[in-house]
């Protein structure tokens, strides 16, 4: 097993993102099971004050010079390779996120270590690490054994508990100068979601609509339910493709990954590409006219019925309950 486990911490506009705490929680568990130490690497201009929030790590290495702000994948992979040599690290955890996209494969090539993508679970076993990797949009789960516990593992967002990576203690922090190789690509622009729109990844209640909602006008029925529940409306891809809702509301493989407390799947069949984006919701309530729709295989509660009848009735019930 590796002596040191590295976690590449992610931050965006002054906030440590949830995936960082998921990785720290997963890394902490592996480190304790194997007697390794856990080291976080934090990159980005003015990122240093965030290091104090990474208390689940035994140590945080910080590089907060300007070039590390949203640095391209090849530059970060080069820096991580240098950190691995300095710290004798053999296992690196990265986020399976847009921020870290491409870093894992480049680091694996540079170091000759195996790469495990879409990791949803990891445990120390017999001196190595067994990772469960999600393949084909969630149709297959595959256990991969890193026999000596060494490798580059990309952690699937939402698969590990966030709280497990949070500690009320400041870790030792060390500023480091890392080599900045001339990048082959440069960061040009950060695109915000459409202004005025809600961030569906931050909602407690999501009312998801699919092709079964049938018309753009009917989306209003879902808006009404979302409003009385204090949530927001999101959708499957066909609804977005029709232009009935903006792209920032799409859930799934080519949209957002969400994990609200309650997710309504209304007129959504439950295709793997949609399921992939909402499977970690705490409670999934599906409504579909087809009793054999795949969404019922994973939903916690299911109603076989017409969403156009159920939506106004449910909204009225919630209103009445709230007085
Ligand atoms: C590379 C790739 C990426 C993709 N990315 C995404 C993605 O990010 N997000 C995504 O959602 N999809 C994505 N897809 C598309 C995905 O494969 C499915 O086609 C899509 O999720 C289906 O959406 P749906 O469930 O709304 O429609 P359908 O599969 O057509 O299902 C509609 C459902 O509504 C039910 N229904 C009809 N009328 C009613 C009614 N009155 N009341 C109740 N139920 C009713 C039907 O029984 C049916 O189950 C992707 C596909 C590919 C190939």
mmCIF file of C-alpha atoms and ligand atoms in Angstrom:
data_model
loop_
_atom_site.group_PDB
_atom_site.id
_atom_site.type_symbol
_atom_site.label_atom_id
_atom_site.label_comp_id
_atom_site.label_asym_id
_atom_site.label_seq_id
_atom_site.Cartn_x
_atom_site.Cartn_y
_atom_site.Cartn_z
ATOM 1 C CA UNK A 1 0.000 0.000 0.000
ATOM 2 C CA UNK A 2 1.177 3.563 -0.740
ATOM 3 C CA UNK A 3 2.910 5.457 2.086
ATOM 4 C CA UNK A 4 1.073 8.648 1.238
ATOM 5 C CA UNK A 5 -2.324 9.162 -0.345
ATOM 6 C CA UNK A 6 -2.724 12.422 -2.268
ATOM 7 C CA UNK A 7 -6.009 14.249 -2.806
ATOM 8 C CA UNK A 8 -6.210 17.046 -5.373
ATOM 9 C CA UNK A 9 -8.493 19.544 -3.608
ATOM 10 C CA UNK A 10 -10.901 21.484 -5.806
ATOM 11 C CA UNK A 11 -12.052 25.027 -5.225
ATOM 12 C CA UNK A 12 -14.094 27.393 -7.304
ATOM 13 C CA UNK A 13 -14.503 31.094 -6.709
ATOM 14 C CA UNK A 14 -13.417 31.047 -3.096
ATOM 15 C CA UNK A 15 -15.239 27.890 -1.978
ATOM 16 C CA UNK A 16 -13.946 24.372 -1.394
ATOM 17 C CA UNK A 17 -16.283 22.173 -3.452
ATOM 18 C CA UNK A 18 -18.111 19.091 -2.110
ATOM 19 C CA UNK A 19 -16.065 16.653 -4.196
ATOM 20 C CA UNK A 20 -12.995 17.684 -2.168
ATOM 21 C CA UNK A 21 -14.631 16.610 1.093
ATOM 22 C CA UNK A 22 -15.869 13.383 -0.535
ATOM 23 C CA UNK A 23 -12.294 12.576 -1.574
ATOM 24 C CA UNK A 24 -10.864 13.512 1.826
ATOM 25 C CA UNK A 25 -13.422 11.241 3.541
ATOM 26 C CA UNK A 26 -12.625 8.340 1.204
ATOM 27 C CA UNK A 27 -8.878 8.983 1.496
ATOM 28 C CA UNK A 28 -9.054 9.217 5.301
ATOM 29 C CA UNK A 29 -10.679 5.781 5.477
ATOM 30 C CA UNK A 30 -8.081 4.219 3.187
ATOM 31 C CA UNK A 31 -5.233 5.925 5.067
ATOM 32 C CA UNK A 32 -6.472 4.659 8.439
ATOM 33 C CA UNK A 33 -6.958 1.118 7.128
ATOM 34 C CA UNK A 34 -3.458 0.977 5.687
ATOM 35 C CA UNK A 35 -1.414 3.155 8.028
ATOM 36 C CA UNK A 36 -0.724 5.710 5.269
ATOM 37 C CA UNK A 37 -0.814 9.478 5.624
ATOM 38 C CA UNK A 38 -3.285 11.667 3.761
ATOM 39 C CA UNK A 39 -2.010 14.768 2.012
ATOM 40 C CA UNK A 40 -4.148 17.345 0.180
ATOM 41 C CA UNK A 41 -2.804 19.471 -2.666
ATOM 42 C CA UNK A 42 -4.478 22.846 -3.117
ATOM 43 C CA UNK A 43 -3.752 24.901 -6.230
ATOM 44 C CA UNK A 44 -5.024 28.319 -7.288
ATOM 45 C CA UNK A 45 -4.319 32.017 -6.921
ATOM 46 C CA UNK A 46 -5.452 33.152 -3.462
ATOM 47 C CA UNK A 47 -6.441 29.575 -2.545
ATOM 48 C CA UNK A 48 -4.266 29.549 0.597
ATOM 49 C CA UNK A 49 -6.993 30.668 3.078
ATOM 50 C CA UNK A 50 -9.058 27.626 2.057
ATOM 51 C CA UNK A 51 -6.353 25.199 3.234
ATOM 52 C CA UNK A 52 -7.582 25.531 6.830
ATOM 53 C CA UNK A 53 -10.846 23.862 5.799
ATOM 54 C CA UNK A 54 -9.069 20.662 4.778
ATOM 55 C CA UNK A 55 -8.630 19.384 8.337
ATOM 56 C CA UNK A 56 -9.297 15.767 7.389
ATOM 57 C CA UNK A 57 -5.856 15.718 5.741
ATOM 58 C CA UNK A 58 -2.667 15.128 7.750
ATOM 59 C CA UNK A 59 -1.031 17.888 5.724
ATOM 60 C CA UNK A 60 -1.997 20.393 3.014
ATOM 61 C CA UNK A 61 0.451 21.491 0.316
ATOM 62 C CA UNK A 62 -0.531 24.847 -1.181
ATOM 63 C CA UNK A 63 0.620 26.512 -4.403
ATOM 64 C CA UNK A 64 -1.225 29.818 -4.689
ATOM 65 C CA UNK A 65 0.674 31.572 -7.462
ATOM 66 C CA UNK A 66 -1.306 33.030 -10.366
ATOM 67 C CA UNK A 67 -0.510 30.274 -12.934
ATOM 68 C CA UNK A 68 -2.357 27.740 -10.767
ATOM 69 C CA UNK A 69 -5.699 29.481 -11.168
ATOM 70 C CA UNK A 70 -7.816 27.078 -13.262
ATOM 71 C CA UNK A 71 -4.563 25.683 -14.616
ATOM 72 C CA UNK A 72 -4.816 23.310 -17.600
ATOM 73 C CA UNK A 73 -4.722 19.555 -17.089
ATOM 74 C CA UNK A 74 -1.200 18.981 -18.434
ATOM 75 C CA UNK A 75 0.288 21.577 -16.062
ATOM 76 C CA UNK A 76 -1.540 20.115 -13.046
ATOM 77 C CA UNK A 77 -0.540 16.553 -13.997
ATOM 78 C CA UNK A 78 3.119 17.686 -14.131
ATOM 79 C CA UNK A 79 2.826 19.351 -10.716
ATOM 80 C CA UNK A 80 1.201 16.285 -9.159
ATOM 81 C CA UNK A 81 3.944 14.070 -10.540
ATOM 82 C CA UNK A 82 6.485 16.307 -8.760
ATOM 83 C CA UNK A 83 4.474 16.179 -5.504
ATOM 84 C CA UNK A 84 4.255 12.384 -5.753
ATOM 85 C CA UNK A 85 8.032 12.161 -5.954
ATOM 86 C CA UNK A 86 8.496 14.542 -3.001
ATOM 87 C CA UNK A 87 5.960 12.786 -0.767
ATOM 88 C CA UNK A 88 6.493 9.167 -1.916
ATOM 89 C CA UNK A 89 2.792 9.050 -2.739
ATOM 90 C CA UNK A 90 1.518 6.090 -4.733
ATOM 91 C CA UNK A 91 -2.238 6.637 -4.650
ATOM 92 C CA UNK A 92 -3.824 9.826 -5.989
ATOM 93 C CA UNK A 93 -7.501 10.739 -5.719
ATOM 94 C CA UNK A 94 -8.948 13.213 -8.229
ATOM 95 C CA UNK A 95 -12.507 14.372 -8.871
ATOM 96 C CA UNK A 96 -14.367 13.021 -11.891
ATOM 97 C CA UNK A 97 -15.318 16.634 -12.570
ATOM 98 C CA UNK A 98 -15.011 19.259 -15.274
ATOM 99 C CA UNK A 99 -12.359 20.962 -13.130
ATOM 100 C CA UNK A 100 -10.108 17.872 -13.033
ATOM 101 C CA UNK A 101 -10.986 16.449 -16.476
ATOM 102 C CA UNK A 102 -7.951 15.059 -18.268
ATOM 103 C CA UNK A 103 -5.545 15.264 -15.313
ATOM 104 C CA UNK A 104 -5.971 11.605 -14.299
ATOM 105 C CA UNK A 105 -5.129 10.106 -17.665
ATOM 106 C CA UNK A 106 -2.086 12.381 -18.118
ATOM 107 C CA UNK A 107 -0.807 11.608 -14.622
ATOM 108 C CA UNK A 108 -1.290 7.876 -15.194
ATOM 109 C CA UNK A 109 0.778 8.066 -18.389
ATOM 110 C CA UNK A 110 3.509 10.133 -16.707
ATOM 111 C CA UNK A 111 3.816 7.799 -13.710
ATOM 112 C CA UNK A 112 3.006 4.466 -15.369
ATOM 113 C CA UNK A 113 0.315 3.856 -12.737
ATOM 114 C CA UNK A 114 -3.092 2.322 -13.506
ATOM 115 C CA UNK A 115 -6.055 4.705 -13.859
ATOM 116 C CA UNK A 116 -9.473 3.914 -12.349
ATOM 117 C CA UNK A 117 -12.236 6.160 -13.618
ATOM 118 C CA UNK A 118 -15.778 6.750 -12.259
ATOM 119 C CA UNK A 119 -14.950 5.276 -8.831
ATOM 120 C CA UNK A 120 -18.040 4.939 -6.611
ATOM 121 C CA UNK A 121 -16.529 2.918 -3.727
ATOM 122 C CA UNK A 122 -13.039 2.093 -2.454
ATOM 123 C CA UNK A 123 -11.758 -0.145 0.323
ATOM 124 C CA UNK A 124 -8.379 -1.323 1.543
ATOM 125 C CA UNK A 125 -7.978 -5.086 1.143
ATOM 126 C CA UNK A 126 -4.988 -7.408 1.464
ATOM 127 C CA UNK A 127 -2.395 -4.645 1.132
ATOM 128 C CA UNK A 128 -4.129 -3.192 -1.920
ATOM 129 C CA UNK A 129 -7.204 -1.163 -2.755
ATOM 130 C CA UNK A 130 -10.399 -2.433 -4.368
ATOM 131 C CA UNK A 131 -12.267 0.275 -6.295
ATOM 132 C CA UNK A 132 -15.770 -0.069 -7.705
ATOM 133 C CA UNK A 133 -15.947 1.655 -11.051
ATOM 134 C CA UNK A 134 -19.191 2.614 -12.767
ATOM 135 C CA UNK A 135 -19.210 1.731 -16.451
ATOM 136 C CA UNK A 136 -21.595 2.403 -19.345
ATOM 137 C CA UNK A 137 -23.490 5.136 -17.525
ATOM 138 C CA UNK A 138 -24.269 2.891 -14.556
ATOM 139 C CA UNK A 139 -25.302 -0.302 -16.400
ATOM 140 C CA UNK A 140 -22.263 -2.167 -15.084
ATOM 141 C CA UNK A 141 -20.292 -1.855 -11.837
ATOM 142 C CA UNK A 142 -16.822 -3.340 -11.983
ATOM 143 C CA UNK A 143 -14.471 -4.095 -9.066
ATOM 144 C CA UNK A 144 -10.869 -3.218 -9.899
ATOM 145 C CA UNK A 145 -8.021 -4.253 -7.615
ATOM 146 C CA UNK A 146 -4.913 -2.112 -7.297
ATOM 147 C CA UNK A 147 -2.814 -4.968 -5.932
ATOM 148 C CA UNK A 148 -0.127 -2.762 -4.336
ATOM 149 C CA UNK A 149 -2.570 0.053 -3.543
ATOM 150 C CA UNK A 150 -0.965 2.347 -6.108
ATOM 151 C CA UNK A 151 -2.842 4.142 -8.846
ATOM 152 C CA UNK A 152 -4.725 7.226 -9.989
ATOM 153 C CA UNK A 153 -8.372 7.060 -8.967
ATOM 154 C CA UNK A 154 -11.025 9.490 -10.228
ATOM 155 C CA UNK A 155 -13.856 9.776 -7.702
ATOM 156 C CA UNK A 156 -17.431 10.017 -8.980
ATOM 157 C CA UNK A 157 -19.142 13.129 -7.501
ATOM 158 C CA UNK A 158 -21.937 12.294 -5.073
ATOM 159 C CA UNK A 159 -20.751 8.724 -4.466
ATOM 160 C CA UNK A 160 -19.071 9.350 -1.083
ATOM 161 C CA UNK A 161 -20.408 11.218 1.974
ATOM 162 C CA UNK A 162 -19.337 14.858 2.129
ATOM 163 C CA UNK A 163 -19.409 15.067 5.940
ATOM 164 C CA UNK A 164 -16.831 12.269 6.299
ATOM 165 C CA UNK A 165 -14.230 14.649 4.837
ATOM 166 C CA UNK A 166 -14.897 17.551 7.198
ATOM 167 C CA UNK A 167 -13.014 18.091 10.479
ATOM 168 C CA UNK A 168 -13.081 20.982 12.951
ATOM 169 C CA UNK A 169 -9.299 21.201 13.048
ATOM 170 C CA UNK A 170 -6.741 23.108 11.035
ATOM 171 C CA UNK A 171 -4.205 20.851 9.293
ATOM 172 C CA UNK A 172 -0.474 21.613 8.994
ATOM 173 C CA UNK A 173 -0.105 23.778 5.889
ATOM 174 C CA UNK A 174 3.010 24.006 3.737
ATOM 175 C CA UNK A 175 3.510 26.386 0.826
ATOM 176 C CA UNK A 176 5.234 24.747 -2.124
ATOM 177 C CA UNK A 177 6.772 25.935 -5.373
ATOM 178 C CA UNK A 178 5.696 23.550 -8.069
ATOM 179 C CA UNK A 179 7.119 23.361 -11.588
ATOM 180 C CA UNK A 180 4.823 25.054 -14.121
ATOM 181 C CA UNK A 181 5.424 23.445 -17.491
ATOM 182 C CA UNK A 182 4.405 25.524 -20.522
ATOM 183 C CA UNK A 183 0.842 24.249 -21.046
ATOM 184 C CA UNK A 184 -0.340 22.963 -24.406
ATOM 185 C CA UNK A 185 -3.783 24.468 -23.788
ATOM 186 C CA UNK A 186 -4.695 27.677 -21.975
ATOM 187 C CA UNK A 187 -7.773 28.611 -19.997
ATOM 188 C CA UNK A 188 -9.752 31.242 -21.890
ATOM 189 C CA UNK A 189 -13.115 31.829 -20.287
ATOM 190 C CA UNK A 190 -15.285 30.590 -17.448
ATOM 191 C CA UNK A 191 -18.911 30.379 -18.638
ATOM 192 C CA UNK A 192 -21.557 30.978 -16.002
ATOM 193 C CA UNK A 193 -25.006 29.353 -16.276
ATOM 194 C CA UNK A 194 -27.615 31.683 -17.766
ATOM 195 C CA UNK A 195 -28.048 34.684 -15.475
ATOM 196 C CA UNK A 196 -31.025 34.663 -13.168
ATOM 197 C CA UNK A 197 -31.380 30.879 -13.412
ATOM 198 C CA UNK A 198 -31.268 28.598 -10.375
ATOM 199 C CA UNK A 199 -28.450 26.177 -9.616
ATOM 200 C CA UNK A 200 -30.206 22.792 -9.562
ATOM 201 C CA UNK A 201 -27.226 21.140 -7.863
ATOM 202 C CA UNK A 202 -27.943 23.165 -4.713
ATOM 203 C CA UNK A 203 -31.697 22.430 -4.370
ATOM 204 C CA UNK A 204 -33.271 20.278 -1.658
ATOM 205 C CA UNK A 205 -36.340 19.530 -3.760
ATOM 206 C CA UNK A 206 -36.283 18.977 -7.512
ATOM 207 C CA UNK A 207 -39.342 18.423 -9.682
ATOM 208 C CA UNK A 208 -37.967 16.616 -12.730
ATOM 209 C CA UNK A 209 -40.040 16.456 -15.906
ATOM 210 C CA UNK A 210 -39.547 14.197 -18.900
ATOM 211 C CA UNK A 211 -41.096 13.675 -22.307
ATOM 212 C CA UNK A 212 -44.271 12.527 -20.514
ATOM 213 C CA UNK A 213 -45.019 16.188 -19.676
ATOM 214 C CA UNK A 214 -45.944 16.414 -23.373
ATOM 215 C CA UNK A 215 -46.031 20.199 -24.000
ATOM 216 C CA UNK A 216 -44.147 23.311 -22.954
ATOM 217 C CA UNK A 217 -47.317 24.744 -21.388
ATOM 218 C CA UNK A 218 -47.546 21.720 -19.068
ATOM 219 C CA UNK A 219 -44.113 22.515 -17.597
ATOM 220 C CA UNK A 220 -45.959 25.275 -15.726
ATOM 221 C CA UNK A 221 -47.734 22.546 -13.696
ATOM 222 C CA UNK A 222 -44.347 21.350 -12.473
ATOM 223 C CA UNK A 223 -43.264 24.949 -11.730
ATOM 224 C CA UNK A 224 -46.317 25.326 -9.480
ATOM 225 C CA UNK A 225 -45.470 22.180 -7.501
ATOM 226 C CA UNK A 226 -41.815 23.245 -7.212
ATOM 227 C CA UNK A 227 -42.901 26.649 -5.958
ATOM 228 C CA UNK A 228 -45.132 25.324 -3.163
ATOM 229 C CA UNK A 229 -42.403 22.856 -2.128
ATOM 230 C CA UNK A 230 -39.678 25.510 -2.211
ATOM 231 C CA UNK A 231 -37.718 23.681 -4.912
ATOM 232 C CA UNK A 232 -36.957 24.015 -8.609
ATOM 233 C CA UNK A 233 -37.874 22.316 -11.876
ATOM 234 C CA UNK A 234 -35.332 20.290 -13.824
ATOM 235 C CA UNK A 235 -35.697 17.959 -16.795
ATOM 236 C CA UNK A 236 -34.541 15.052 -18.887
ATOM 237 C CA UNK A 237 -32.767 15.719 -22.150
ATOM 238 C CA UNK A 238 -35.758 15.581 -24.551
ATOM 239 C CA UNK A 239 -37.401 18.460 -22.639
ATOM 240 C CA UNK A 240 -34.213 20.525 -22.883
ATOM 241 C CA UNK A 241 -33.724 19.618 -26.558
ATOM 242 C CA UNK A 242 -37.219 20.966 -27.256
ATOM 243 C CA UNK A 243 -36.131 24.268 -25.695
ATOM 244 C CA UNK A 244 -38.817 24.083 -22.988
ATOM 245 C CA UNK A 245 -36.226 24.692 -20.240
ATOM 246 C CA UNK A 246 -32.625 26.018 -20.383
ATOM 247 C CA UNK A 247 -29.649 23.645 -20.601
ATOM 248 C CA UNK A 248 -28.677 24.517 -17.008
ATOM 249 C CA UNK A 249 -31.749 22.502 -15.883
ATOM 250 C CA UNK A 250 -30.738 19.235 -17.590
ATOM 251 C CA UNK A 251 -30.032 16.281 -15.299
ATOM 252 C CA UNK A 252 -27.914 13.369 -16.456
ATOM 253 C CA UNK A 253 -24.828 12.253 -18.283
ATOM 254 C CA UNK A 254 -24.588 15.361 -20.451
ATOM 255 C CA UNK A 255 -26.200 17.609 -17.845
ATOM 256 C CA UNK A 256 -25.920 18.133 -14.106
ATOM 257 C CA UNK A 257 -25.408 15.596 -11.332
ATOM 258 C CA UNK A 258 -27.872 16.337 -8.521
ATOM 259 C CA UNK A 259 -28.501 14.879 -5.074
ATOM 260 C CA UNK A 260 -31.505 16.644 -3.548
ATOM 261 C CA UNK A 261 -33.407 15.345 -0.545
ATOM 262 C CA UNK A 262 -36.416 14.703 -2.798
ATOM 263 C CA UNK A 263 -36.413 14.126 -6.565
ATOM 264 C CA UNK A 264 -39.693 13.829 -8.463
ATOM 265 C CA UNK A 265 -39.263 11.944 -11.755
ATOM 266 C CA UNK A 266 -42.430 12.859 -13.630
ATOM 267 C CA UNK A 267 -42.949 11.271 -17.031
ATOM 268 C CA UNK A 268 -39.294 10.236 -17.076
ATOM 269 C CA UNK A 269 -38.579 6.671 -18.245
ATOM 270 C CA UNK A 270 -35.347 6.262 -16.252
ATOM 271 C CA UNK A 271 -32.817 5.815 -19.074
ATOM 272 C CA UNK A 272 -29.278 5.145 -17.744
ATOM 273 C CA UNK A 273 -28.091 8.547 -18.982
ATOM 274 C CA UNK A 274 -30.723 10.273 -16.838
ATOM 275 C CA UNK A 275 -30.382 7.896 -13.867
ATOM 276 C CA UNK A 276 -26.657 8.629 -13.763
ATOM 277 C CA UNK A 277 -27.375 12.245 -12.853
ATOM 278 C CA UNK A 278 -29.980 11.764 -10.091
ATOM 279 C CA UNK A 279 -29.404 8.324 -8.589
ATOM 280 C CA UNK A 280 -27.907 9.768 -5.400
ATOM 281 C CA UNK A 281 -31.086 11.681 -4.498
ATOM 282 C CA UNK A 282 -32.139 10.755 -0.960
ATOM 283 C CA UNK A 283 -35.752 10.044 -1.960
ATOM 284 C CA UNK A 284 -36.910 9.428 -5.528
ATOM 285 C CA UNK A 285 -40.644 9.618 -6.296
ATOM 286 C CA UNK A 286 -41.559 8.453 -9.798
ATOM 287 C CA UNK A 287 -44.811 8.970 -11.673
ATOM 288 C CA UNK A 288 -45.262 7.159 -14.955
ATOM 289 C CA UNK A 289 -48.161 5.700 -16.947
ATOM 290 C CA UNK A 290 -46.038 2.662 -17.783
ATOM 291 C CA UNK A 291 -45.747 0.256 -14.826
ATOM 292 C CA UNK A 292 -42.699 -1.327 -16.508
ATOM 293 C CA UNK A 293 -40.760 1.955 -16.861
ATOM 294 C CA UNK A 294 -37.161 1.389 -15.611
ATOM 295 C CA UNK A 295 -37.409 4.386 -13.267
ATOM 296 C CA UNK A 296 -39.528 2.219 -10.948
ATOM 297 C CA UNK A 297 -36.580 -0.186 -10.492
ATOM 298 C CA UNK A 298 -34.679 2.454 -8.519
ATOM 299 C CA UNK A 299 -37.355 4.812 -7.188
ATOM 300 C CA UNK A 300 -38.204 4.761 -3.470
ATOM 301 C CA UNK A 301 -41.880 5.526 -4.184
ATOM 302 C CA UNK A 302 -43.770 4.996 -7.430
ATOM 303 C CA UNK A 303 -47.163 5.993 -8.810
ATOM 304 C CA UNK A 304 -48.489 4.392 -11.983
ATOM 305 C CA UNK A 305 -50.581 7.232 -13.326
ATOM 306 C CA UNK A 306 -50.932 10.280 -15.526
ATOM 307 C CA UNK A 307 -48.637 13.076 -14.442
ATOM 308 C CA UNK A 308 -50.962 15.687 -15.941
ATOM 309 C CA UNK A 309 -53.724 14.585 -13.557
ATOM 310 C CA UNK A 310 -51.483 14.049 -10.551
ATOM 311 C CA UNK A 311 -49.507 17.317 -10.692
ATOM 312 C CA UNK A 312 -52.368 19.808 -10.071
ATOM 313 C CA UNK A 313 -53.880 17.509 -7.425
ATOM 314 C CA UNK A 314 -50.563 17.175 -5.592
ATOM 315 C CA UNK A 315 -49.941 20.939 -5.711
ATOM 316 C CA UNK A 316 -53.385 21.577 -4.198
ATOM 317 C CA UNK A 317 -52.775 18.979 -1.463
ATOM 318 C CA UNK A 318 -49.445 20.565 -0.504
ATOM 319 C CA UNK A 319 -51.027 24.032 -0.485
ATOM 320 C CA UNK A 320 -53.871 22.777 1.734
ATOM 321 C CA UNK A 321 -51.425 21.078 4.102
ATOM 322 C CA UNK A 322 -49.408 24.271 4.384
ATOM 323 C CA UNK A 323 -52.632 26.189 5.124
HETATM 324 C C1 LIG B 1 -24.475 10.259 -24.960
HETATM 325 C C2 LIG B 1 -25.858 10.475 -24.410
HETATM 326 C C3 LIG B 1 -26.016 11.396 -23.393
HETATM 327 C C4 LIG B 1 -27.287 11.594 -22.848
HETATM 328 N N1 LIG B 1 -27.416 12.472 -21.829
HETATM 329 C C5 LIG B 1 -28.629 12.598 -21.217
HETATM 330 C C6 LIG B 1 -28.789 13.427 -20.080
HETATM 331 O O1 LIG B 1 -27.860 14.122 -19.626
HETATM 332 N N2 LIG B 1 -29.997 13.497 -19.490
HETATM 333 C C7 LIG B 1 -31.090 12.784 -19.961
HETATM 334 O O2 LIG B 1 -32.178 12.875 -19.367
HETATM 335 N N3 LIG B 1 -30.947 12.004 -21.043
HETATM 336 C C8 LIG B 1 -29.768 11.903 -21.692
HETATM 337 N N4 LIG B 1 -29.660 11.118 -22.801
HETATM 338 C C9 LIG B 1 -30.897 10.600 -23.407
HETATM 339 C C10 LIG B 1 -31.407 9.338 -22.732
HETATM 340 O O3 LIG B 1 -30.843 8.213 -23.360
HETATM 341 C C11 LIG B 1 -32.941 9.214 -22.849
HETATM 342 O O4 LIG B 1 -33.300 9.289 -24.221
HETATM 343 C C12 LIG B 1 -33.701 10.304 -22.104
HETATM 344 O O5 LIG B 1 -33.268 10.354 -20.759
HETATM 345 C C13 LIG B 1 -35.204 9.961 -22.114
HETATM 346 O O6 LIG B 1 -35.897 11.025 -21.554
HETATM 347 P P1 LIG B 1 -37.374 10.801 -21.008
HETATM 348 O O7 LIG B 1 -37.351 9.781 -19.936
HETATM 349 O O8 LIG B 1 -37.923 12.145 -20.695
HETATM 350 O O9 LIG B 1 -38.152 10.289 -22.306
HETATM 351 P P2 LIG B 1 -38.724 8.816 -22.659
HETATM 352 O O10 LIG B 1 -37.660 7.796 -22.538
HETATM 353 O O11 LIG B 1 -39.388 9.003 -23.958
HETATM 354 O O12 LIG B 1 -39.764 8.553 -21.502
HETATM 355 C C14 LIG B 1 -40.959 9.253 -21.350
HETATM 356 C C15 LIG B 1 -41.721 8.544 -20.242
HETATM 357 O O13 LIG B 1 -42.903 9.264 -19.960
HETATM 358 C C16 LIG B 1 -43.951 8.315 -19.679
HETATM 359 N N5 LIG B 1 -45.208 9.051 -19.923
HETATM 360 C C17 LIG B 1 -45.765 9.426 -21.094
HETATM 361 N N6 LIG B 1 -46.901 10.141 -20.873
HETATM 362 C C18 LIG B 1 -47.050 10.209 -19.523
HETATM 363 C C19 LIG B 1 -47.999 10.812 -18.655
HETATM 364 N N7 LIG B 1 -49.037 11.524 -19.143
HETATM 365 N N8 LIG B 1 -47.863 10.678 -17.330
HETATM 366 C C20 LIG B 1 -46.833 9.957 -16.788
HETATM 367 N N9 LIG B 1 -45.884 9.375 -17.577
HETATM 368 C C21 LIG B 1 -45.979 9.500 -18.907
HETATM 369 C C22 LIG B 1 -43.670 7.184 -20.635
HETATM 370 O O14 LIG B 1 -44.281 5.986 -20.163
HETATM 371 C C23 LIG B 1 -42.150 7.116 -20.618
HETATM 372 O O15 LIG B 1 -41.696 6.221 -19.627
HETATM 373 C C24 LIG B 1 -28.412 10.896 -23.363
HETATM 374 C C25 LIG B 1 -28.220 9.986 -24.399
HETATM 375 C C26 LIG B 1 -26.968 9.779 -24.919
HETATM 376 C C27 LIG B 1 -26.791 8.789 -26.028
#
